């Protein structure tokens, strides 16, 4: 009988994170300050600890994980790598399917991998409160837990649509000691402005980020400085997530296997990055035993790579952040209230944008009904209820496995199961009752947002052409 789970010991938890930046096809374009149209980091030094800024701009390939962080990681790491025998049987495929399951963490998702070091570095620099945004509530839950571990207060701005869809996520954050506001809120100037314009505003990650950043920036007036923390997109967050991919490499080696393809859902891109970056390093360092493809799976309701523009844009709706080089739908993007709340972000990690533009990774857009169709097969064959976000990767893997059946080809497929869906049963209830809609974000709305962005910054095209080459126009 073959083992279902491939397990590591606590001593096998990685001692270093892998940083992809020195191995990218070309250097990352710089951030741009909105006031000048010139390279600059804007408010970044005012809202992040120095250690995090150092990691964000680091050119070092390997960065040590502090012992204190590894001790906290031991609560749930190493996480299991599963061989999906049940799914393989259900699909009648010769493909071998593996999934790295991050749902065993205290918050129930991969987000805790970065929340712990971010809370740790803030604590080390004397910060006593941290602020953040959250979409589906996974990042907010993770930061709430991590802040509590290191004695920090946490203030979380949760996208209103998810706040209402997932009330027990708020309860979970409260249980860990956090204060949670539905965003847009009356707690910040940017939130009050949004509600004045639309009292029924359902929120977006861009709005919530703006509120959390504003809270951090204005906190010094209270005499109690708070720092901002971010759950995806930035290099340091993606790097923290590589504990998953590094473990997966070792686990696959234990069964003498290696992936032909690595899949992950993408919102900001951190969970996918965390899984595929180490395999990408194998590839560029010529250590990989075979050619491996990397497949990002995004929702048709928020298709920033497949339908967005690779240009400069703010990371938040309030336009407080510097302009970030990334694929974007526009910082004013207002998502449909799909249930994959963690994927409803208008932009994506600059590293993923570079790799997508250079065809080092491929991207699929998947509608939520098709994703839940695949999730149903997965649940009934594997016994785990996946987060709505992860169902997009499951759909892509199932499609590839079926192709293997048609061609009688055996491939090894690896995907990130980023967390469980226990707080998302409303989504499953709507799916099983036929109420879920296969929403597709209109290309016209993307074009409208880009027109607004160019009018806001007349120099945008010139700056984009200067630093992002080639650029989709």
GROMACS .gro file of C-alpha atoms in nm:
model
  473
    1UNK     CA    1   0.000   0.000   0.000
    2UNK     CA    2   0.132   0.344  -0.096
    3UNK     CA    3   0.144   0.634   0.151
    4UNK     CA    4  -0.126   0.898   0.103
    5UNK     CA    5   0.065   1.165   0.294
    6UNK     CA    6   0.434   1.244   0.252
    7UNK     CA    7   0.553   1.389   0.581
    8UNK     CA    8   0.863   1.567   0.706
    9UNK     CA    9   0.996   1.615   1.059
   10UNK     CA   10   1.004   1.951   1.240
   11UNK     CA   11   1.380   1.955   1.193
   12UNK     CA   12   1.314   1.961   0.817
   13UNK     CA   13   1.148   2.304   0.828
   14UNK     CA   14   1.354   2.520   0.589
   15UNK     CA   15   1.620   2.735   0.752
   16UNK     CA   16   1.623   2.988   0.468
   17UNK     CA   17   1.368   3.150   0.236
   18UNK     CA   18   1.438   3.159  -0.137
   19UNK     CA   19   1.436   3.500  -0.307
   20UNK     CA   20   1.368   3.483  -0.682
   21UNK     CA   21   1.481   3.840  -0.759
   22UNK     CA   22   1.844   3.759  -0.857
   23UNK     CA   23   1.715   3.483  -1.088
   24UNK     CA   24   1.454   3.684  -1.281
   25UNK     CA   25   1.501   3.726  -1.659
   26UNK     CA   26   1.577   4.093  -1.597
   27UNK     CA   27   1.570   4.332  -1.299
   28UNK     CA   28   1.236   4.441  -1.161
   29UNK     CA   29   1.120   4.785  -1.276
   30UNK     CA   30   1.137   5.043  -0.994
   31UNK     CA   31   0.842   5.182  -0.802
   32UNK     CA   32   0.737   5.529  -0.920
   33UNK     CA   33   0.635   5.821  -0.699
   34UNK     CA   34   0.303   5.965  -0.812
   35UNK     CA   35   0.401   6.323  -0.727
   36UNK     CA   36   0.709   6.327  -0.949
   37UNK     CA   37   0.675   6.046  -1.202
   38UNK     CA   38   1.027   5.943  -1.098
   39UNK     CA   39   1.157   5.625  -0.932
   40UNK     CA   40   1.100   5.627  -0.558
   41UNK     CA   41   0.943   5.431  -0.277
   42UNK     CA   42   0.708   5.700  -0.147
   43UNK     CA   43   0.549   5.609   0.186
   44UNK     CA   44   0.713   5.266   0.213
   45UNK     CA   45   0.975   5.365   0.478
   46UNK     CA   46   0.699   5.520   0.691
   47UNK     CA   47   0.484   5.207   0.716
   48UNK     CA   48   0.718   4.904   0.712
   49UNK     CA   49   0.994   4.793   0.950
   50UNK     CA   50   1.351   4.822   0.823
   51UNK     CA   51   1.404   4.446   0.815
   52UNK     CA   52   1.106   4.399   0.583
   53UNK     CA   53   1.221   4.681   0.354
   54UNK     CA   54   1.563   4.515   0.344
   55UNK     CA   55   1.405   4.188   0.233
   56UNK     CA   56   1.187   4.365  -0.022
   57UNK     CA   57   1.485   4.513  -0.207
   58UNK     CA   58   1.733   4.233  -0.136
   59UNK     CA   59   1.938   4.083  -0.417
   60UNK     CA   60   2.041   3.790  -0.196
   61UNK     CA   61   1.918   3.452  -0.317
   62UNK     CA   62   1.886   3.294   0.028
   63UNK     CA   63   1.769   3.476   0.342
   64UNK     CA   64   1.793   3.319   0.687
   65UNK     CA   65   1.472   3.245   0.876
   66UNK     CA   66   1.505   3.364   1.239
   67UNK     CA   67   1.498   3.087   1.499
   68UNK     CA   68   1.202   3.256   1.673
   69UNK     CA   69   1.003   3.236   1.349
   70UNK     CA   70   1.093   2.871   1.292
   71UNK     CA   71   0.977   2.793   1.646
   72UNK     CA   72   0.632   2.935   1.567
   73UNK     CA   73   0.631   2.756   1.232
   74UNK     CA   74   0.658   2.430   1.428
   75UNK     CA   75   0.295   2.472   1.538
   76UNK     CA   76   0.188   2.352   1.191
   77UNK     CA   77   0.494   2.305   0.974
   78UNK     CA   78   0.607   2.105   0.790
   79UNK     CA   79   0.271   2.071   0.614
   80UNK     CA   80   0.172   1.747   0.440
   81UNK     CA   81   0.213   1.675   0.071
   82UNK     CA   82  -0.074   1.455  -0.044
   83UNK     CA   83  -0.080   1.214  -0.335
   84UNK     CA   84  -0.431   1.256  -0.477
   85UNK     CA   85  -0.504   0.888  -0.534
   86UNK     CA   86  -0.878   0.943  -0.493
   87UNK     CA   87  -0.888   1.226  -0.746
   88UNK     CA   88  -0.675   1.028  -0.991
   89UNK     CA   89  -0.919   0.738  -0.965
   90UNK     CA   90  -1.223   0.965  -1.008
   91UNK     CA   91  -1.071   1.119  -1.321
   92UNK     CA   92  -0.948   0.780  -1.450
   93UNK     CA   93  -0.619   0.943  -1.535
   94UNK     CA   94  -0.266   0.806  -1.567
   95UNK     CA   95  -0.141   1.140  -1.430
   96UNK     CA   96   0.009   1.153  -1.082
   97UNK     CA   97  -0.142   1.441  -0.883
   98UNK     CA   98   0.005   1.591  -0.566
   99UNK     CA   99  -0.112   1.882  -0.355
  100UNK     CA  100   0.070   2.078  -0.087
  101UNK     CA  101  -0.193   2.140   0.183
  102UNK     CA  102  -0.154   2.461   0.383
  103UNK     CA  103  -0.488   2.433   0.564
  104UNK     CA  104  -0.330   2.294   0.881
  105UNK     CA  105  -0.204   2.636   0.997
  106UNK     CA  106  -0.373   2.817   1.289
  107UNK     CA  107  -0.555   3.045   1.043
  108UNK     CA  108  -0.636   2.760   0.806
  109UNK     CA  109  -0.433   2.884   0.509
  110UNK     CA  110  -0.088   2.961   0.370
  111UNK     CA  111  -0.110   3.323   0.487
  112UNK     CA  112   0.041   3.243   0.826
  113UNK     CA  113   0.376   3.171   0.658
  114UNK     CA  114   0.428   3.545   0.606
  115UNK     CA  115   0.221   3.680   0.894
  116UNK     CA  116   0.456   3.528   1.151
  117UNK     CA  117   0.780   3.685   1.021
  118UNK     CA  118   0.609   4.019   0.957
  119UNK     CA  119   0.478   4.032   1.314
  120UNK     CA  120   0.818   3.921   1.444
  121UNK     CA  121   1.013   4.195   1.262
  122UNK     CA  122   0.768   4.461   1.379
  123UNK     CA  123   0.800   4.340   1.737
  124UNK     CA  124   1.181   4.350   1.711
  125UNK     CA  125   1.165   4.716   1.605
  126UNK     CA  126   0.944   4.817   1.897
  127UNK     CA  127   0.613   4.847   1.711
  128UNK     CA  128   0.311   4.760   1.927
  129UNK     CA  129   0.026   4.768   1.671
  130UNK     CA  130  -0.005   4.653   1.311
  131UNK     CA  131  -0.273   4.729   1.052
  132UNK     CA  132  -0.378   4.536   0.745
  133UNK     CA  133  -0.649   4.459   0.492
  134UNK     CA  134  -0.812   4.125   0.424
  135UNK     CA  135  -1.033   3.995   0.146
  136UNK     CA  136  -1.171   3.653   0.234
  137UNK     CA  137  -1.039   3.689   0.589
  138UNK     CA  138  -0.750   3.445   0.557
  139UNK     CA  139  -0.473   3.704   0.575
  140UNK     CA  140  -0.652   3.895   0.849
  141UNK     CA  141  -0.688   3.576   1.052
  142UNK     CA  142  -0.322   3.490   0.998
  143UNK     CA  143  -0.199   3.833   1.104
  144UNK     CA  144  -0.433   3.834   1.404
  145UNK     CA  145  -0.278   3.506   1.519
  146UNK     CA  146   0.080   3.616   1.455
  147UNK     CA  147   0.032   3.954   1.622
  148UNK     CA  148  -0.096   3.779   1.933
  149UNK     CA  149   0.205   3.547   1.940
  150UNK     CA  150   0.443   3.843   1.952
  151UNK     CA  151   0.232   4.065   2.180
  152UNK     CA  152   0.108   4.312   1.919
  153UNK     CA  153  -0.235   4.466   1.867
  154UNK     CA  154  -0.387   4.413   1.521
  155UNK     CA  155  -0.639   4.626   1.331
  156UNK     CA  156  -0.793   4.460   1.026
  157UNK     CA  157  -0.997   4.621   0.747
  158UNK     CA  158  -1.206   4.346   0.588
  159UNK     CA  159  -1.371   4.388   0.246
  160UNK     CA  160  -1.739   4.444   0.325
  161UNK     CA  161  -1.865   4.175   0.084
  162UNK     CA  162  -1.659   3.912   0.266
  163UNK     CA  163  -1.733   4.066   0.606
  164UNK     CA  164  -2.101   3.992   0.539
  165UNK     CA  165  -2.049   3.657   0.362
  166UNK     CA  166  -1.808   3.520   0.623
  167UNK     CA  167  -1.908   3.645   0.971
  168UNK     CA  168  -1.716   3.370   1.145
  169UNK     CA  169  -1.390   3.491   0.995
  170UNK     CA  170  -1.444   3.811   1.193
  171UNK     CA  171  -1.513   3.602   1.503
  172UNK     CA  172  -1.190   3.411   1.444
  173UNK     CA  173  -0.991   3.734   1.419
  174UNK     CA  174  -1.157   3.861   1.736
  175UNK     CA  175  -1.068   3.533   1.907
  176UNK     CA  176  -0.701   3.595   1.825
  177UNK     CA  177  -0.737   3.947   1.971
  178UNK     CA  178  -0.777   4.168   1.662
  179UNK     CA  179  -1.009   4.462   1.601
  180UNK     CA  180  -1.197   4.421   1.271
  181UNK     CA  181  -1.376   4.683   1.060
  182UNK     CA  182  -1.591   4.627   0.752
  183UNK     CA  183  -1.429   4.821   0.466
  184UNK     CA  184  -1.506   5.086   0.357
  185UNK     CA  185  -1.544   5.201   0.717
  186UNK     CA  186  -1.612   5.520   0.907
  187UNK     CA  187  -1.279   5.475   1.083
  188UNK     CA  188  -1.067   5.643   0.812
  189UNK     CA  189  -1.099   5.948   0.589
  190UNK     CA  190  -1.072   5.735   0.273
  191UNK     CA  191  -1.340   5.499   0.401
  192UNK     CA  192  -1.577   5.782   0.489
  193UNK     CA  193  -1.526   5.930   0.142
  194UNK     CA  194  -1.617   5.600  -0.025
  195UNK     CA  195  -1.931   5.560   0.187
  196UNK     CA  196  -2.037   5.918   0.116
  197UNK     CA  197  -2.018   5.843  -0.257
  198UNK     CA  198  -2.192   5.507  -0.221
  199UNK     CA  199  -2.345   5.406   0.116
  200UNK     CA  200  -2.390   5.050  -0.017
  201UNK     CA  201  -2.027   5.014  -0.127
  202UNK     CA  202  -1.933   4.643  -0.106
  203UNK     CA  203  -1.565   4.720  -0.083
  204UNK     CA  204  -1.254   4.597  -0.258
  205UNK     CA  205  -0.904   4.498  -0.155
  206UNK     CA  206  -0.781   4.827  -0.300
  207UNK     CA  207  -1.014   5.022  -0.068
  208UNK     CA  208  -0.920   4.810   0.234
  209UNK     CA  209  -0.548   4.854   0.165
  210UNK     CA  210  -0.599   5.230   0.147
  211UNK     CA  211  -0.771   5.230   0.486
  212UNK     CA  212  -0.502   5.016   0.650
  213UNK     CA  213  -0.223   5.230   0.505
  214UNK     CA  214  -0.399   5.551   0.612
  215UNK     CA  215  -0.441   5.412   0.964
  216UNK     CA  216  -0.067   5.345   0.978
  217UNK     CA  217   0.028   5.686   0.839
  218UNK     CA  218  -0.198   5.879   1.079
  219UNK     CA  219  -0.117   5.668   1.385
  220UNK     CA  220   0.180   5.882   1.492
  221UNK     CA  221  -0.064   6.161   1.572
  222UNK     CA  222  -0.198   5.940   1.852
  223UNK     CA  223   0.149   5.894   1.996
  224UNK     CA  224   0.136   5.521   1.926
  225UNK     CA  225   0.297   5.436   1.590
  226UNK     CA  226   0.141   5.147   1.401
  227UNK     CA  227   0.298   4.976   1.100
  228UNK     CA  228   0.121   4.836   0.797
  229UNK     CA  229   0.151   4.471   0.693
  230UNK     CA  230   0.064   4.324   0.355
  231UNK     CA  231  -0.059   3.974   0.272
  232UNK     CA  232   0.055   3.935  -0.088
  233UNK     CA  233   0.207   4.106  -0.396
  234UNK     CA  234   0.534   4.233  -0.245
  235UNK     CA  235   0.857   4.036  -0.287
  236UNK     CA  236   0.909   3.971   0.083
  237UNK     CA  237   0.563   3.814   0.118
  238UNK     CA  238   0.616   3.582  -0.178
  239UNK     CA  239   0.959   3.492  -0.041
  240UNK     CA  240   0.819   3.398   0.301
  241UNK     CA  241   0.582   3.159   0.126
  242UNK     CA  242   0.869   2.957  -0.024
  243UNK     CA  243   0.876   2.740   0.288
  244UNK     CA  244   0.592   2.551   0.115
  245UNK     CA  245   0.775   2.497  -0.214
  246UNK     CA  246   1.103   2.407  -0.046
  247UNK     CA  247   0.926   2.145   0.165
  248UNK     CA  248   0.741   2.013  -0.140
  249UNK     CA  249   1.071   1.966  -0.325
  250UNK     CA  250   1.202   1.752  -0.042
  251UNK     CA  251   0.878   1.556  -0.010
  252UNK     CA  252   0.865   1.473  -0.381
  253UNK     CA  253   1.229   1.361  -0.365
  254UNK     CA  254   1.126   1.115  -0.091
  255UNK     CA  255   0.904   0.936  -0.344
  256UNK     CA  256   1.146   0.988  -0.634
  257UNK     CA  257   0.916   1.221  -0.826
  258UNK     CA  258   0.930   1.568  -0.980
  259UNK     CA  259   0.654   1.784  -1.132
  260UNK     CA  260   0.592   1.832  -1.501
  261UNK     CA  261   0.370   2.124  -1.406
  262UNK     CA  262   0.307   2.336  -1.095
  263UNK     CA  263  -0.030   2.508  -1.051
  264UNK     CA  264  -0.162   2.771  -0.813
  265UNK     CA  265  -0.445   3.020  -0.785
  266UNK     CA  266  -0.342   3.386  -0.804
  267UNK     CA  267  -0.486   3.694  -0.640
  268UNK     CA  268  -0.176   3.890  -0.544
  269UNK     CA  269   0.030   3.582  -0.625
  270UNK     CA  270   0.201   3.485  -0.298
  271UNK     CA  271   0.077   3.126  -0.257
  272UNK     CA  272   0.156   3.036  -0.618
  273UNK     CA  273   0.498   3.202  -0.587
  274UNK     CA  274   0.570   3.016  -0.266
  275UNK     CA  275   0.513   2.682  -0.436
  276UNK     CA  276   0.673   2.736  -0.777
  277UNK     CA  277   0.969   2.964  -0.700
  278UNK     CA  278   1.194   2.681  -0.569
  279UNK     CA  279   1.117   2.470  -0.878
  280UNK     CA  280   1.188   2.774  -1.096
  281UNK     CA  281   1.527   2.799  -0.923
  282UNK     CA  282   1.594   2.435  -1.013
  283UNK     CA  283   1.515   2.526  -1.372
  284UNK     CA  284   1.733   2.837  -1.403
  285UNK     CA  285   2.021   2.674  -1.214
  286UNK     CA  286   1.991   2.368  -1.443
  287UNK     CA  287   1.926   2.133  -1.150
  288UNK     CA  288   1.578   2.028  -1.266
  289UNK     CA  289   1.559   1.666  -1.386
  290UNK     CA  290   1.290   1.758  -1.639
  291UNK     CA  291   1.121   2.054  -1.805
  292UNK     CA  292   0.857   2.200  -1.570
  293UNK     CA  293   0.583   2.446  -1.657
  294UNK     CA  294   0.427   2.691  -1.411
  295UNK     CA  295   0.057   2.774  -1.442
  296UNK     CA  296  -0.116   3.064  -1.266
  297UNK     CA  297  -0.494   3.027  -1.232
  298UNK     CA  298  -0.698   3.345  -1.194
  299UNK     CA  299  -1.077   3.404  -1.190
  300UNK     CA  300  -1.254   3.540  -1.497
  301UNK     CA  301  -1.412   3.790  -1.256
  302UNK     CA  302  -1.070   3.940  -1.180
  303UNK     CA  303  -0.845   3.862  -1.480
  304UNK     CA  304  -0.555   4.096  -1.413
  305UNK     CA  305  -0.298   3.900  -1.617
  306UNK     CA  306  -0.515   3.763  -1.899
  307UNK     CA  307  -0.711   4.086  -1.949
  308UNK     CA  308  -0.528   4.356  -1.757
  309UNK     CA  309  -0.251   4.594  -1.864
  310UNK     CA  310   0.114   4.564  -1.767
  311UNK     CA  311   0.184   4.918  -1.654
  312UNK     CA  312   0.222   5.127  -1.339
  313UNK     CA  313  -0.064   5.158  -1.092
  314UNK     CA  314  -0.136   5.222  -0.727
  315UNK     CA  315  -0.175   4.926  -0.498
  316UNK     CA  316  -0.474   5.091  -0.330
  317UNK     CA  317  -0.788   5.282  -0.427
  318UNK     CA  318  -0.696   5.584  -0.213
  319UNK     CA  319  -0.374   5.627  -0.417
  320UNK     CA  320  -0.154   5.639  -0.108
  321UNK     CA  321   0.100   5.382  -0.226
  322UNK     CA  322   0.367   5.447  -0.487
  323UNK     CA  323   0.294   5.325  -0.839
  324UNK     CA  324   0.380   4.957  -0.871
  325UNK     CA  325   0.491   4.785  -1.196
  326UNK     CA  326   0.231   4.513  -1.241
  327UNK     CA  327  -0.053   4.374  -1.446
  328UNK     CA  328  -0.359   4.567  -1.332
  329UNK     CA  329  -0.730   4.613  -1.391
  330UNK     CA  330  -0.707   4.964  -1.246
  331UNK     CA  331  -0.688   5.074  -0.882
  332UNK     CA  332  -1.055   5.179  -0.900
  333UNK     CA  333  -1.153   4.819  -0.981
  334UNK     CA  334  -1.475   4.717  -0.805
  335UNK     CA  335  -1.508   4.339  -0.813
  336UNK     CA  336  -1.823   4.138  -0.842
  337UNK     CA  337  -1.890   3.975  -0.504
  338UNK     CA  338  -1.753   3.635  -0.612
  339UNK     CA  339  -1.675   3.395  -0.332
  340UNK     CA  340  -1.301   3.364  -0.396
  341UNK     CA  341  -1.247   3.679  -0.191
  342UNK     CA  342  -0.873   3.628  -0.177
  343UNK     CA  343  -0.850   3.661  -0.557
  344UNK     CA  344  -1.040   3.989  -0.589
  345UNK     CA  345  -0.736   4.217  -0.614
  346UNK     CA  346  -0.682   4.449  -0.910
  347UNK     CA  347  -0.307   4.387  -0.939
  348UNK     CA  348  -0.050   4.114  -0.894
  349UNK     CA  349   0.308   4.065  -0.775
  350UNK     CA  350   0.564   4.249  -0.990
  351UNK     CA  351   0.769   3.928  -1.003
  352UNK     CA  352   0.476   3.740  -1.157
  353UNK     CA  353   0.419   4.023  -1.404
  354UNK     CA  354   0.781   3.998  -1.524
  355UNK     CA  355   0.763   3.620  -1.554
  356UNK     CA  356   0.429   3.630  -1.735
  357UNK     CA  357   0.552   3.896  -1.978
  358UNK     CA  358   0.864   3.689  -2.050
  359UNK     CA  359   0.654   3.372  -2.097
  360UNK     CA  360   0.824   3.195  -1.806
  361UNK     CA  361   0.481   3.118  -1.662
  362UNK     CA  362   0.140   3.075  -1.825
  363UNK     CA  363  -0.193   3.203  -1.699
  364UNK     CA  364  -0.545   3.060  -1.720
  365UNK     CA  365  -0.869   3.246  -1.644
  366UNK     CA  366  -1.134   3.022  -1.488
  367UNK     CA  367  -1.492   3.107  -1.394
  368UNK     CA  368  -1.612   3.022  -1.046
  369UNK     CA  369  -1.882   2.776  -1.154
  370UNK     CA  370  -1.631   2.562  -1.344
  371UNK     CA  371  -1.396   2.590  -1.045
  372UNK     CA  372  -1.666   2.466  -0.806
  373UNK     CA  373  -1.753   2.183  -1.046
  374UNK     CA  374  -1.395   2.062  -1.007
  375UNK     CA  375  -1.407   2.120  -0.632
  376UNK     CA  376  -1.706   1.887  -0.602
  377UNK     CA  377  -1.507   1.605  -0.760
  378UNK     CA  378  -1.211   1.684  -0.535
  379UNK     CA  379  -1.418   1.693  -0.217
  380UNK     CA  380  -1.587   1.362  -0.289
  381UNK     CA  381  -1.265   1.187  -0.384
  382UNK     CA  382  -1.013   1.346  -0.144
  383UNK     CA  383  -1.229   1.438   0.157
  384UNK     CA  384  -1.101   1.794   0.196
  385UNK     CA  385  -1.321   2.100   0.137
  386UNK     CA  386  -1.090   2.347  -0.041
  387UNK     CA  387  -1.094   2.724  -0.013
  388UNK     CA  388  -1.282   2.883  -0.307
  389UNK     CA  389  -0.953   3.034  -0.420
  390UNK     CA  390  -0.784   2.696  -0.455
  391UNK     CA  391  -1.069   2.554  -0.662
  392UNK     CA  392  -0.934   2.746  -0.962
  393UNK     CA  393  -0.608   2.550  -0.947
  394UNK     CA  394  -0.801   2.227  -0.896
  395UNK     CA  395  -1.000   2.296  -1.213
  396UNK     CA  396  -0.682   2.349  -1.416
  397UNK     CA  397  -0.524   2.032  -1.278
  398UNK     CA  398  -0.836   1.827  -1.353
  399UNK     CA  399  -0.836   1.955  -1.711
  400UNK     CA  400  -0.471   1.860  -1.760
  401UNK     CA  401  -0.527   1.520  -1.600
  402UNK     CA  402  -0.812   1.454  -1.844
  403UNK     CA  403  -0.581   1.543  -2.132
  404UNK     CA  404  -0.339   1.283  -1.997
  405UNK     CA  405  -0.621   1.029  -2.012
  406UNK     CA  406  -0.698   1.119  -2.374
  407UNK     CA  407  -0.334   1.092  -2.480
  408UNK     CA  408  -0.246   0.807  -2.241
  409UNK     CA  409   0.036   1.020  -2.104
  410UNK     CA  410   0.161   1.006  -1.747
  411UNK     CA  411   0.250   1.348  -1.607
  412UNK     CA  412   0.324   1.457  -1.252
  413UNK     CA  413   0.104   1.752  -1.155
  414UNK     CA  414   0.157   1.954  -0.836
  415UNK     CA  415  -0.076   2.223  -0.704
  416UNK     CA  416  -0.113   2.448  -0.403
  417UNK     CA  417  -0.413   2.373  -0.184
  418UNK     CA  418  -0.388   2.703  -0.003
  419UNK     CA  419  -0.638   2.632   0.273
  420UNK     CA  420  -0.965   2.478   0.380
  421UNK     CA  421  -1.309   2.614   0.296
  422UNK     CA  422  -1.477   2.572   0.634
  423UNK     CA  423  -1.556   2.944   0.652
  424UNK     CA  424  -1.682   2.945   0.294
  425UNK     CA  425  -1.980   2.712   0.315
  426UNK     CA  426  -2.213   2.992   0.202
  427UNK     CA  427  -2.035   2.975  -0.133
  428UNK     CA  428  -2.077   2.599  -0.151
  429UNK     CA  429  -2.442   2.632  -0.048
  430UNK     CA  430  -2.503   2.876  -0.334
  431UNK     CA  431  -2.322   2.645  -0.574
  432UNK     CA  432  -2.521   2.337  -0.480
  433UNK     CA  433  -2.843   2.540  -0.507
  434UNK     CA  434  -2.755   2.669  -0.854
  435UNK     CA  435  -2.716   3.032  -0.746
  436UNK     CA  436  -2.350   3.078  -0.838
  437UNK     CA  437  -2.290   3.281  -1.155
  438UNK     CA  438  -1.997   3.241  -1.402
  439UNK     CA  439  -1.915   3.613  -1.399
  440UNK     CA  440  -1.662   3.751  -1.648
  441UNK     CA  441  -1.514   4.098  -1.601
  442UNK     CA  442  -1.574   4.309  -1.915
  443UNK     CA  443  -1.272   4.421  -2.117
  444UNK     CA  444  -1.445   4.757  -2.162
  445UNK     CA  445  -1.423   4.828  -1.790
  446UNK     CA  446  -1.051   4.758  -1.792
  447UNK     CA  447  -1.005   5.001  -2.081
  448UNK     CA  448  -1.208   5.266  -1.895
  449UNK     CA  449  -0.990   5.229  -1.586
  450UNK     CA  450  -0.674   5.259  -1.795
  451UNK     CA  451  -0.805   5.576  -1.959
  452UNK     CA  452  -0.870   5.726  -1.615
  453UNK     CA  453  -0.522   5.626  -1.500
  454UNK     CA  454  -0.357   5.793  -1.800
  455UNK     CA  455  -0.559   6.111  -1.745
  456UNK     CA  456  -0.455   6.110  -1.380
  457UNK     CA  457  -0.089   6.072  -1.477
  458UNK     CA  458  -0.025   6.210  -1.829
  459UNK     CA  459   0.336   6.089  -1.808
  460UNK     CA  460   0.230   5.727  -1.743
  461UNK     CA  461   0.287   5.596  -2.096
  462UNK     CA  462   0.636   5.745  -2.114
  463UNK     CA  463   0.734   5.603  -1.776
  464UNK     CA  464   0.587   5.265  -1.866
  465UNK     CA  465   0.781   5.255  -2.192
  466UNK     CA  466   1.098   5.358  -2.011
  467UNK     CA  467   1.088   5.095  -1.738
  468UNK     CA  468   0.852   4.819  -1.858
  469UNK     CA  469   0.957   4.670  -2.192
  470UNK     CA  470   0.770   4.551  -2.384
  471UNK     CA  471   0.443   4.699  -2.260
  472UNK     CA  472   0.090   4.596  -2.351
  473UNK     CA  473  -0.088   4.907  -2.477
   0.00000   0.00000   0.00000
